[in-house]
mmCIF file of C-alpha atoms and ligand atoms in Angstrom:
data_model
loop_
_atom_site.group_PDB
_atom_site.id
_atom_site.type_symbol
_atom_site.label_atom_id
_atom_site.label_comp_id
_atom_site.label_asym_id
_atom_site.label_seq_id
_atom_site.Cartn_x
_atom_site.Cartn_y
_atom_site.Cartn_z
ATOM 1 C CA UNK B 1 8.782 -3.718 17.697
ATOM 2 C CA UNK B 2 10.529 -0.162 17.181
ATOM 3 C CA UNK B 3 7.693 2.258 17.528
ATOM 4 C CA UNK B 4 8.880 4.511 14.547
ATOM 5 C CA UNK B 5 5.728 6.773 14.353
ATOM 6 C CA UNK B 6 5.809 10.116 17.223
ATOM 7 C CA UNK B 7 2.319 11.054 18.222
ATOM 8 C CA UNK B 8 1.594 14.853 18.926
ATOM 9 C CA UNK B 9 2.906 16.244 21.749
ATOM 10 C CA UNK B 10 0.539 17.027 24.953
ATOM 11 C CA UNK B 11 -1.116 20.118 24.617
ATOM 12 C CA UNK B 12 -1.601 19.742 20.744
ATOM 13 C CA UNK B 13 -4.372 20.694 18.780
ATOM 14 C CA UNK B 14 -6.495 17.805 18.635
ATOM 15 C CA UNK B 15 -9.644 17.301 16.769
ATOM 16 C CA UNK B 16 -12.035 17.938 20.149
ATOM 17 C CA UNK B 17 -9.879 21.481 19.430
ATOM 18 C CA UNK B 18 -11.172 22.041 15.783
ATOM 19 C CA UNK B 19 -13.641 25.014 15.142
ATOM 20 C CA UNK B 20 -16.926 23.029 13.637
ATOM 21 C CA UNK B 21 -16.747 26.103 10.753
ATOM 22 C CA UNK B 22 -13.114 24.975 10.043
ATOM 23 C CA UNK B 23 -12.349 24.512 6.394
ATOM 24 C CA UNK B 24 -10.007 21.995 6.382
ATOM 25 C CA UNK B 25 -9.612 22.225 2.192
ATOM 26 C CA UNK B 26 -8.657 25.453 2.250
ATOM 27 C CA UNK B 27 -6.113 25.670 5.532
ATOM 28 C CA UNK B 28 -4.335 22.558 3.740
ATOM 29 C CA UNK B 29 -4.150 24.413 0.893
ATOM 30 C CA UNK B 30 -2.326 27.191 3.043
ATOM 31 C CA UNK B 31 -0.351 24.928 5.146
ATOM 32 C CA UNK B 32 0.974 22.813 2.059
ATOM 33 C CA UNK B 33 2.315 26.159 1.029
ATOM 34 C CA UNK B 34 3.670 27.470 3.975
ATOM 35 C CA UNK B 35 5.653 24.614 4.818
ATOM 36 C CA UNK B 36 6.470 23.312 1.432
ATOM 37 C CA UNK B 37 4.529 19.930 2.010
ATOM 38 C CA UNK B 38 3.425 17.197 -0.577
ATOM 39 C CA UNK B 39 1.100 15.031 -0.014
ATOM 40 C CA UNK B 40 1.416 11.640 -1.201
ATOM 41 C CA UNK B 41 -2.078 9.256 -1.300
ATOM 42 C CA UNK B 42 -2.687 5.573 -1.900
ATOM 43 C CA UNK B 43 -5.498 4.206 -3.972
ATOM 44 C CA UNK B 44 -7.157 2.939 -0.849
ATOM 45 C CA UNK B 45 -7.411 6.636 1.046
ATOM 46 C CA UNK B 46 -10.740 8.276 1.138
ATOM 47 C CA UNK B 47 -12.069 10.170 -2.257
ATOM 48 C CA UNK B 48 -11.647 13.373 -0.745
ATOM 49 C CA UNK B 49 -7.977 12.462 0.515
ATOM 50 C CA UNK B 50 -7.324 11.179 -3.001
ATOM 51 C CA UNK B 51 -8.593 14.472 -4.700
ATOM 52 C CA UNK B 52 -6.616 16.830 -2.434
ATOM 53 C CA UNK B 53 -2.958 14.846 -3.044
ATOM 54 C CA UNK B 54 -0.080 15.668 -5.012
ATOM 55 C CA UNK B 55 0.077 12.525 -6.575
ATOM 56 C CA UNK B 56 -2.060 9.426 -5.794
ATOM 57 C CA UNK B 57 -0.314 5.711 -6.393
ATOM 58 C CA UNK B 58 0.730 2.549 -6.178
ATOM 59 C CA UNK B 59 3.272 1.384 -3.173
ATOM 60 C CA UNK B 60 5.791 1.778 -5.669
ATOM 61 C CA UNK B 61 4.941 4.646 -7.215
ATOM 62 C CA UNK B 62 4.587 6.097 -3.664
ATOM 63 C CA UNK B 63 7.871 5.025 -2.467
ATOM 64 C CA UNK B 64 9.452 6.796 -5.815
ATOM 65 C CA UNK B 65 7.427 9.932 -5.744
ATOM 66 C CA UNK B 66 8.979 10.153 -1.901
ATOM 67 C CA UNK B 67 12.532 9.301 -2.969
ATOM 68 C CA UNK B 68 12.971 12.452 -5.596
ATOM 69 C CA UNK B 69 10.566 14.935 -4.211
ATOM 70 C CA UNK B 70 12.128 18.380 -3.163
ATOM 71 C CA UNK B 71 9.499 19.523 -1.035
ATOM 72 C CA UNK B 72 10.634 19.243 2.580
ATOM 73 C CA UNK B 73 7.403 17.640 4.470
ATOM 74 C CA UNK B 74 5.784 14.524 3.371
ATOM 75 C CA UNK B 75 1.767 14.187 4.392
ATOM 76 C CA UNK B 76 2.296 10.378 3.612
ATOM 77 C CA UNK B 77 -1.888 9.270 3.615
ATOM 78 C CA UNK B 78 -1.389 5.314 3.711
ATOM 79 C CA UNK B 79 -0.391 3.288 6.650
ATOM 80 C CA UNK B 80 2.892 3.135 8.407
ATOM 81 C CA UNK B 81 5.036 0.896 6.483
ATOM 82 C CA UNK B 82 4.331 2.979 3.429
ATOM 83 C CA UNK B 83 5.459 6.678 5.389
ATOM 84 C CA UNK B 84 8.237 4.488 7.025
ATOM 85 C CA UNK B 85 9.739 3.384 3.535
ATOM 86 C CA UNK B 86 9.476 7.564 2.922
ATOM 87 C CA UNK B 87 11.701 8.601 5.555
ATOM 88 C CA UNK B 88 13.956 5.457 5.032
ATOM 89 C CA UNK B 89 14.517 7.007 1.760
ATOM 90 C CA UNK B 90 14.438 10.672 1.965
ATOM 91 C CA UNK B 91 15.589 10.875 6.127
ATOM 92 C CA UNK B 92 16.243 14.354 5.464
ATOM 93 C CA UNK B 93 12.389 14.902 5.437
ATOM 94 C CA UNK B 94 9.450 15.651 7.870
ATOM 95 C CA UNK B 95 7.580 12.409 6.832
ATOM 96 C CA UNK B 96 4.102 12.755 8.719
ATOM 97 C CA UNK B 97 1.243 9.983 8.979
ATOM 98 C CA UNK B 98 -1.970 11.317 10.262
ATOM 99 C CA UNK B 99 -3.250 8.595 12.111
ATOM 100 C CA UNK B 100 -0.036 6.766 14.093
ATOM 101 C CA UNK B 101 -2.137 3.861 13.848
ATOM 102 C CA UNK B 102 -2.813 3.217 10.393
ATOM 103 C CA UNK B 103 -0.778 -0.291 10.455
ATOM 104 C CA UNK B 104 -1.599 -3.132 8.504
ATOM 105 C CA UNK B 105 -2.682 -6.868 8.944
ATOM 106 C CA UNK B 106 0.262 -8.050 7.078
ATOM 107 C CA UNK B 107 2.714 -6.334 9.277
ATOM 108 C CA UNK B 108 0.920 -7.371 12.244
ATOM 109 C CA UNK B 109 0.797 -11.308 11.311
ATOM 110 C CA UNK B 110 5.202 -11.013 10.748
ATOM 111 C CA UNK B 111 6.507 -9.697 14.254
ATOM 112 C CA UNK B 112 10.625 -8.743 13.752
ATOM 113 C CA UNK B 113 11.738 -11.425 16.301
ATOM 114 C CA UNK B 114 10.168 -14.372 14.896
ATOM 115 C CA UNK B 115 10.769 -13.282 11.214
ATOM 116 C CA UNK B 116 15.069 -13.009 12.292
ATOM 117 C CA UNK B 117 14.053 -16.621 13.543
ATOM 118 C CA UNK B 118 12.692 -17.799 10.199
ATOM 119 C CA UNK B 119 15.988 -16.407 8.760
ATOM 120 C CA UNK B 120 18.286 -17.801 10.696
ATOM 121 C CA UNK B 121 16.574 -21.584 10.306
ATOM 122 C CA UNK B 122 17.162 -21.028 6.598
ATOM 123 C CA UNK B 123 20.695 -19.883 6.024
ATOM 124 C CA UNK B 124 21.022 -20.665 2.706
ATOM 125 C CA UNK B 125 17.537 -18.750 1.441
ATOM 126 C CA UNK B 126 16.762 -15.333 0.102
ATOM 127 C CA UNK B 127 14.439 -13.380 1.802
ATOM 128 C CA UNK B 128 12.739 -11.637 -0.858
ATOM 129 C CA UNK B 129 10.080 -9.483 1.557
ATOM 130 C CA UNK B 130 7.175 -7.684 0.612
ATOM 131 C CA UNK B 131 6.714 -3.900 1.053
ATOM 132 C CA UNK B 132 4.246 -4.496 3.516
ATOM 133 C CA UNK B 133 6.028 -5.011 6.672
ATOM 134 C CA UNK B 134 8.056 -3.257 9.564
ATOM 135 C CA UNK B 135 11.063 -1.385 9.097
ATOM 136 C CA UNK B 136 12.342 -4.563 11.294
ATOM 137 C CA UNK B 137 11.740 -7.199 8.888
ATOM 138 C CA UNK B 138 13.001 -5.089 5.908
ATOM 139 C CA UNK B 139 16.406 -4.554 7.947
ATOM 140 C CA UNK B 140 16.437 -8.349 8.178
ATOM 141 C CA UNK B 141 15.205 -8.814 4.385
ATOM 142 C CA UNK B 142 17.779 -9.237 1.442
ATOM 143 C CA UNK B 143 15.117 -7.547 -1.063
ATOM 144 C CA UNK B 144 12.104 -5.780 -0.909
ATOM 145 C CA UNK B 145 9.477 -6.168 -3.510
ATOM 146 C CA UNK B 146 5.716 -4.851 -4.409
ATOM 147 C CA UNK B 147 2.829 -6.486 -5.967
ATOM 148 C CA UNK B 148 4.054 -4.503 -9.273
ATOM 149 C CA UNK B 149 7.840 -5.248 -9.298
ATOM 150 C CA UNK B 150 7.907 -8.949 -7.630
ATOM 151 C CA UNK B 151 7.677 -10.806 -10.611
ATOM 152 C CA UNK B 152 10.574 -9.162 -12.435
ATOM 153 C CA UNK B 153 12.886 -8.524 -9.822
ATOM 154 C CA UNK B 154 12.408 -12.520 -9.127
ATOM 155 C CA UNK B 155 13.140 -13.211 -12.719
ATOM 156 C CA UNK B 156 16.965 -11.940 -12.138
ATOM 157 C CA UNK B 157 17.703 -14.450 -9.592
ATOM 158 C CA UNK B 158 19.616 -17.406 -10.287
ATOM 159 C CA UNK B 159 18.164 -20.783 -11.496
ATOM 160 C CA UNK B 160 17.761 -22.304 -7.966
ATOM 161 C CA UNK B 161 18.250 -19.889 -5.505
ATOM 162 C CA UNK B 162 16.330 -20.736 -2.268
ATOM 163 C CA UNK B 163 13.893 -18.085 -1.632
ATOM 164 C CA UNK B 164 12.067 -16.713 1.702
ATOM 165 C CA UNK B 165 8.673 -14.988 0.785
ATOM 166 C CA UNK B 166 6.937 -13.119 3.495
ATOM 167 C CA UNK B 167 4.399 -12.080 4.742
ATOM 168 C CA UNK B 168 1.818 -12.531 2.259
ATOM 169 C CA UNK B 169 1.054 -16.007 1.599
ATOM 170 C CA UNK B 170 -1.573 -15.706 -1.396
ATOM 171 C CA UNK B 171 1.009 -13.138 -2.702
ATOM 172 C CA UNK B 172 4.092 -15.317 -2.232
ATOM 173 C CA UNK B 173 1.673 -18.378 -3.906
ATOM 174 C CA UNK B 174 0.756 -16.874 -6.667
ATOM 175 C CA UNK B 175 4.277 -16.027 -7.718
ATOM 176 C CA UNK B 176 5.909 -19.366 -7.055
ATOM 177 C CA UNK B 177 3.130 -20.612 -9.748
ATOM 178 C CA UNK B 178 4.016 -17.382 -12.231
ATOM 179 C CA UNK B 179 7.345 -17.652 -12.191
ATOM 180 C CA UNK B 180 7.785 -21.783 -11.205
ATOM 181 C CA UNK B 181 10.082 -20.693 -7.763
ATOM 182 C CA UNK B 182 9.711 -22.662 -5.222
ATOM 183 C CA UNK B 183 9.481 -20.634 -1.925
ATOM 184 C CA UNK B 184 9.240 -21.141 1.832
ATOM 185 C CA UNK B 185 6.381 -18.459 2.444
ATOM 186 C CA UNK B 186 5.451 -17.180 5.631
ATOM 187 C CA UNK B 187 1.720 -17.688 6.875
ATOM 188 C CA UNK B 188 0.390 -14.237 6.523
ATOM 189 C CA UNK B 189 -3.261 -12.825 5.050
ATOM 190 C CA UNK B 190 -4.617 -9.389 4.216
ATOM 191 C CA UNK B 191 -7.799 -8.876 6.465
ATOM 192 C CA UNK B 192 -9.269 -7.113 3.218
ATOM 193 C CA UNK B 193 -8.115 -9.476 0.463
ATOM 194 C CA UNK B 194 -8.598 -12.551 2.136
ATOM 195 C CA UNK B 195 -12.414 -12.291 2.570
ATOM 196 C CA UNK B 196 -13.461 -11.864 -0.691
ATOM 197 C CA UNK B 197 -16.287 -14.815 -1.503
ATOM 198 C CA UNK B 198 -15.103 -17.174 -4.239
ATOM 199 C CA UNK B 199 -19.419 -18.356 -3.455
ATOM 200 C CA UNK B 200 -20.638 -14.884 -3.707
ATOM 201 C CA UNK B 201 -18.167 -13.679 -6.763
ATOM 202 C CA UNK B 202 -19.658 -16.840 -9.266
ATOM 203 C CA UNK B 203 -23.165 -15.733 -8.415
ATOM 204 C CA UNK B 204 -21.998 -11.906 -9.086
ATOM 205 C CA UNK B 205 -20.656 -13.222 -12.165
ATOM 206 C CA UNK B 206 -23.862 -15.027 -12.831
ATOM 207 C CA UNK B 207 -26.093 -11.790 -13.165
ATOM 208 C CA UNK B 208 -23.062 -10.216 -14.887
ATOM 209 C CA UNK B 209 -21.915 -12.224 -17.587
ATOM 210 C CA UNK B 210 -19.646 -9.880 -19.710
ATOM 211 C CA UNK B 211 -18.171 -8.319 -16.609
ATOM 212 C CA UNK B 212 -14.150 -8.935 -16.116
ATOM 213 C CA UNK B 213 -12.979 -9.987 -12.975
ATOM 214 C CA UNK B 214 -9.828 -7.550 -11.590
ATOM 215 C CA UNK B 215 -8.012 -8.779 -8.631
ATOM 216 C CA UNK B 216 -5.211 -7.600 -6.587
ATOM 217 C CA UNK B 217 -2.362 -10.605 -5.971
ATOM 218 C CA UNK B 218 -3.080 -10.538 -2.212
ATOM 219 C CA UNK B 219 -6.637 -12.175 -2.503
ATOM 220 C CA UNK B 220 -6.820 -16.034 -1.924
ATOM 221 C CA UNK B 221 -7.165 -18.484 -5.275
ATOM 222 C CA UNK B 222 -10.271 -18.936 -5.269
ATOM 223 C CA UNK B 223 -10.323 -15.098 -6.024
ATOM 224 C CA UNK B 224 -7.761 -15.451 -8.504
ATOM 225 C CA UNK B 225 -8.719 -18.284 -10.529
ATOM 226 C CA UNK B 226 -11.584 -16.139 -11.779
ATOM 227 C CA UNK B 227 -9.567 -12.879 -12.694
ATOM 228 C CA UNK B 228 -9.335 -12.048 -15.889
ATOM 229 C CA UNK B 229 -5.884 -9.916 -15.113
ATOM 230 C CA UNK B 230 -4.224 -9.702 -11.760
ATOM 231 C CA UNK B 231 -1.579 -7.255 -10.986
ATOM 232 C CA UNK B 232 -1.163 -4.180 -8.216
ATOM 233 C CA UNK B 233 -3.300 -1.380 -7.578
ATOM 234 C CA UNK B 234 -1.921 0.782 -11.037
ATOM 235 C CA UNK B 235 -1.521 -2.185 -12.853
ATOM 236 C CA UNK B 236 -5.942 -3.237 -11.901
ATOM 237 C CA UNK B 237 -6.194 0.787 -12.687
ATOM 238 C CA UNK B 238 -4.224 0.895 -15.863
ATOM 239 C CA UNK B 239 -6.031 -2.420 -17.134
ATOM 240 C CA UNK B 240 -9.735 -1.519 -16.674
ATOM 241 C CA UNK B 241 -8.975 1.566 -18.600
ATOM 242 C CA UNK B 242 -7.799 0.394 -21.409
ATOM 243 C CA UNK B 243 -9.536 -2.770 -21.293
ATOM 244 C CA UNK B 244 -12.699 -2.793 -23.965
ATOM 245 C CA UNK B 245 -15.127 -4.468 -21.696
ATOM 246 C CA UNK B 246 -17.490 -1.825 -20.126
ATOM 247 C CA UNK B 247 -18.253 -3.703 -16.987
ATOM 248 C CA UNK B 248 -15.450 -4.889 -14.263
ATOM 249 C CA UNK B 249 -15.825 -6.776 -10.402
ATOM 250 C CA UNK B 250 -12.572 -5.322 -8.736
ATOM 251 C CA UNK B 251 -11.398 -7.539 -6.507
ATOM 252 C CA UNK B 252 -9.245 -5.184 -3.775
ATOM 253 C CA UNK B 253 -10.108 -2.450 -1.819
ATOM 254 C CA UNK B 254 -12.910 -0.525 -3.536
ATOM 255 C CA UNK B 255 -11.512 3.145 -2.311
ATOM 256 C CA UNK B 256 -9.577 2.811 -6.067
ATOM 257 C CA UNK B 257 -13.113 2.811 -7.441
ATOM 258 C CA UNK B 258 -12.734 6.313 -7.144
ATOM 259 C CA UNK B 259 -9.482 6.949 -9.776
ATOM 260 C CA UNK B 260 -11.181 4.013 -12.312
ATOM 261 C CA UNK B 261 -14.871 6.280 -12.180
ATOM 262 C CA UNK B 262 -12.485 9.488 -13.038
ATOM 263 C CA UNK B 263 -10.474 7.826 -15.712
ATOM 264 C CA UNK B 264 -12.889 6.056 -17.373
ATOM 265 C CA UNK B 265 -16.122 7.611 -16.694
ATOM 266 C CA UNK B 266 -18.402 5.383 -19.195
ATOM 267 C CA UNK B 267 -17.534 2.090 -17.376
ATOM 268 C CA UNK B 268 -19.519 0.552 -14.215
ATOM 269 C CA UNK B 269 -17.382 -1.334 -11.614
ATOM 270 C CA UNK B 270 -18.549 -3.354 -9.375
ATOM 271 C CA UNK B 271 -16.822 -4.224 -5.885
ATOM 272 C CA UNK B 272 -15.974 -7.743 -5.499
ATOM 273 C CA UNK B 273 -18.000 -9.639 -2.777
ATOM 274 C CA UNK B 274 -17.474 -10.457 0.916
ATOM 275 C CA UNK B 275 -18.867 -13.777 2.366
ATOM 276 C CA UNK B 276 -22.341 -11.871 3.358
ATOM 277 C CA UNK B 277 -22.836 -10.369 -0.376
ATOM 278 C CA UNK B 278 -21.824 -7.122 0.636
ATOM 279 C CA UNK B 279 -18.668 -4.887 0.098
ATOM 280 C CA UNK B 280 -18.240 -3.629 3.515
ATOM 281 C CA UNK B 281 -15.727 -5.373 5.028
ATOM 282 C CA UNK B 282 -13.241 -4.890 2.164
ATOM 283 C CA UNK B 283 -12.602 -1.439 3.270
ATOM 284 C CA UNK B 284 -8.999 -1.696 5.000
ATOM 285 C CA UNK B 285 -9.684 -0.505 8.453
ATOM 286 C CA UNK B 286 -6.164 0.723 8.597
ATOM 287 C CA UNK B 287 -6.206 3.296 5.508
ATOM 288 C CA UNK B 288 -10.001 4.882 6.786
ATOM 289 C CA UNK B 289 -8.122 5.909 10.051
ATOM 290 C CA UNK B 290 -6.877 8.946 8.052
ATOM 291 C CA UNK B 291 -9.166 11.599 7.581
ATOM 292 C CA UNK B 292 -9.074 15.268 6.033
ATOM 293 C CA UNK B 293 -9.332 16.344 9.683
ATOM 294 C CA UNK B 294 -6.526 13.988 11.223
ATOM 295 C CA UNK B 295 -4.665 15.524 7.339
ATOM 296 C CA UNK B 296 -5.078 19.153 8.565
ATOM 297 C CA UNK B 297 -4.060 18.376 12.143
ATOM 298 C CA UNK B 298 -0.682 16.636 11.195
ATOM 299 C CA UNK B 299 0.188 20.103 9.177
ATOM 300 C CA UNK B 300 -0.620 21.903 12.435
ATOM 301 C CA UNK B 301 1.318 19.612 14.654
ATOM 302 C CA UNK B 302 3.912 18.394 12.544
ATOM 303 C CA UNK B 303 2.707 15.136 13.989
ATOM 304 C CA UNK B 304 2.360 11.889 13.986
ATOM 305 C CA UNK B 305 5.767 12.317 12.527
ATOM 306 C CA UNK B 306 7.853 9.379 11.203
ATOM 307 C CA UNK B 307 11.248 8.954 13.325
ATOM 308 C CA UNK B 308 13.598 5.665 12.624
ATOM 309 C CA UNK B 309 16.991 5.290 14.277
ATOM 310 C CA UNK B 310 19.831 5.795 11.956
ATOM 311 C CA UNK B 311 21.204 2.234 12.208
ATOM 312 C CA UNK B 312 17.579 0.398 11.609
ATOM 313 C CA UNK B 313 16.952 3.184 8.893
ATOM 314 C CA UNK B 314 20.225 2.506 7.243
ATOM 315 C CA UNK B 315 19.840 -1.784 7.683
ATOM 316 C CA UNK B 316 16.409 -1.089 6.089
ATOM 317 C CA UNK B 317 17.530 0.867 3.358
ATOM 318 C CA UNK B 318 20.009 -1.921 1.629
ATOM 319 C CA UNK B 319 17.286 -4.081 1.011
ATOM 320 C CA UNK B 320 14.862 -1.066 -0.648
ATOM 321 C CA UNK B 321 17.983 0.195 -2.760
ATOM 322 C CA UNK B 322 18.346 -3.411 -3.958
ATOM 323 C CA UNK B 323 14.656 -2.857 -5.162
ATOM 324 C CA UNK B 324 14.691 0.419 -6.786
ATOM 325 C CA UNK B 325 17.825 -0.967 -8.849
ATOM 326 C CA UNK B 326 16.097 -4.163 -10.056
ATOM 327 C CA UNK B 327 12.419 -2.566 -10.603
ATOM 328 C CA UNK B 328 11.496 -2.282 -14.474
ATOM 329 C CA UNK B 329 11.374 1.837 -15.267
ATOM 330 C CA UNK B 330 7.923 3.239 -14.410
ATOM 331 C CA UNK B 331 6.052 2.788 -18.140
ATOM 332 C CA UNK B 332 2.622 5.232 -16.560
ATOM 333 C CA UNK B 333 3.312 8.310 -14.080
ATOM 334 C CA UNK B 334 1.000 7.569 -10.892
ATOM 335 C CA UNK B 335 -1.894 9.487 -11.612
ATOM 336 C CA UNK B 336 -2.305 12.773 -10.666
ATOM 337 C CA UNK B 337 -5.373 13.994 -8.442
ATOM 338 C CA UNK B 338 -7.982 16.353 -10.267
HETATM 339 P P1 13P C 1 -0.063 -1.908 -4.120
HETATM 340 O O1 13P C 1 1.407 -1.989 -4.041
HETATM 341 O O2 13P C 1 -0.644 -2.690 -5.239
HETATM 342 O O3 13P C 1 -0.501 -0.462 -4.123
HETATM 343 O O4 13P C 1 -0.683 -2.601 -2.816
HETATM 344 C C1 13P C 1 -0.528 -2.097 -1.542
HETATM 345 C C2 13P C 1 -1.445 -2.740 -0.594
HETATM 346 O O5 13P C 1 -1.388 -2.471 0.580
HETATM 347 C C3 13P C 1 -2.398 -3.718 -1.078
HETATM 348 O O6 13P C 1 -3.193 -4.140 -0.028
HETATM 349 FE FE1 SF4 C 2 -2.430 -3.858 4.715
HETATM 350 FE FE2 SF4 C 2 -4.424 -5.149 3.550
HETATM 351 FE FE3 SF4 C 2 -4.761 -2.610 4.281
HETATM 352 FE FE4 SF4 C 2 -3.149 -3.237 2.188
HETATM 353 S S1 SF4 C 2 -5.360 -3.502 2.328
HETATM 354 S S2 SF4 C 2 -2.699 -1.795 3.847
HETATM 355 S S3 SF4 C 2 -2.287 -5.174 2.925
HETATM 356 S S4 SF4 C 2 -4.410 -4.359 5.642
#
């Protein structure tokens, strides 16, 4: 696979390097000046991460927010495919990740090689790809969707069309039975989404009757059956605001805990289950690599810094064009950081 992420140099500052007094709030602050930066944050980044972005999003919202900004570095805190999709976009940009390995388990379970493979053994198909892959696949993808844009932008296919789905497989599931496509899907899983407890959620449920159940698209059915509204990481946000119930299990990575206490500070939400009882393991182990530290060093070093040949870029880009045309306008700006 096309290693499209450039660590820091030798010699670098590292974080053995940083001075234990260092205030890392306040030299971002002076850094994001200096160098015209923006810093873009997912849901599932750390509270403080979240509080110190620009904007803070959805995959979608991300990926737009990074297509018209004008500043000239992007601190992209998400994993790789996200800051990738950035600098496929806007190339003209410093896109920096600051952790080079913040991948994803998705990406991981679709390597480029045997993905062209599943392509070529079904001529006739679509790929329709999820966001959450390698620049690779994308380049080898007819159209790239998100949790938030998948079900409309499937809706203006023909009647008929063969379709590829990859890599989720609860994802591509869930939307053959929405939108009654059938679809070859490839075998992948979430680490995070795929261990929530259908077992441990009904007992949760038990000692919480008037509790709704959120869930992102990427947990398994037995998740899903029980939600009470399903949809991307906005869409969960957007919905428990507005929702009247006051209590809510969120089924998906419980960082976003942290925007839903903020917006709607009366409410209590409760993270969905693992198989043990517990909510640890539903913290994506690729989004904690970033920290405030690893943040402050990528200003410093301009580095890790997002690099992708021009031809894979430009293969890559067809297919995310295609999306941005077919997506549904953005009804709620990604919400803004306090
Ligand atoms: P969203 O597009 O809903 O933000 O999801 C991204 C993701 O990685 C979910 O695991
Ligand atoms: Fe990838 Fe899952 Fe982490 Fe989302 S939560 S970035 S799909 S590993």
């Amino acid at each position: 696979m096309t290693n499209t992420v450039i660590p820091p140099a030798d010699g670098t500052k590292s974080e053995t390097d940083l001075d234990p007094f260092l205030d890392p709030w306040t030299e971002i602050e002076r850094l994001r000046r200096q160098k015209n930066a923006v810093i873009l944050a997912h849901y599932y980044q750390d509270e403080e991460i979240q509080d110190l972005a620009d904007f803070v999003g959805d995959s979608l919202d991300l990926s737009r927010r990074a297509a018209a900004t004008d500043a000239d570095v992007i601190v992209f805190c998400g994993v790789r495919f996200m800051a990738e999709v950035a600098k496929i976009l806007s190339p003209e940009k410093t896109v920096l990740l600051p952790d080079a390995a913040a991948g994803c388990s998705l990406e991981e379970t679709c390597p480029p090689d045997a993905f062209r493979r599943f392509r070529e053994a079904h001529p006739d198909h679509l790929a329709v790809t999820y966001m959450n892959c390698s620049a690779e696949v994308k380049a080898y993808s007819d159209i790239i969707v998100t949790s938030s844009n998948a079900e409309a932008i499937l809706a203006q296919l023909p009647e008929g069309q063969p379709i590829l789905f990859a890599p989720d497989q609860h994802l591509g599931d869930y939307l053959a039975r929405k939108t009654g496509r059938e679809m070859t899907l490839w075998p992948g899983t979430c680490v995070v989404h795929d261990q929530f407890s259908e077992r441990q959620l009904v007992k949760l449920k038990v000692h919480h009757p008037n509790a709704l159940v959120v869930a992102h698209p990427e947990c398994h059915d037995g998740i899903l059956g029980h939600a009470d509204h399903v949809g991307s990481t906005r869409s969960i946000l957007n919905f428990v605001v507005a929702a009247p119930g006051r209590e809510f299990i969120i089924a998906t990575e419980p960082h976003i805990i942290h925007q839903m206490k903020k917006a709607a500070p009366g409410k209590t939400f409760i993270p969905a289950p693992g198989a043990d009882g517990g909510c640890n393991c539903s913290y994506c182990p690729f989004m904690e690599l970033n920290t405030i530290e690893k943040l402050y060093l990528a200003l410093v070093n301009t580095a890790p810094r997002v690099e992708i040949p021009e031809d894979l870029r430009l293969r890559a880009l067809k297919p995310l064009q295609r999306m941005l045309e077919m997506s549904p306008p953005a009804k709620t700006a990604p919400a803004r950081a306090a």
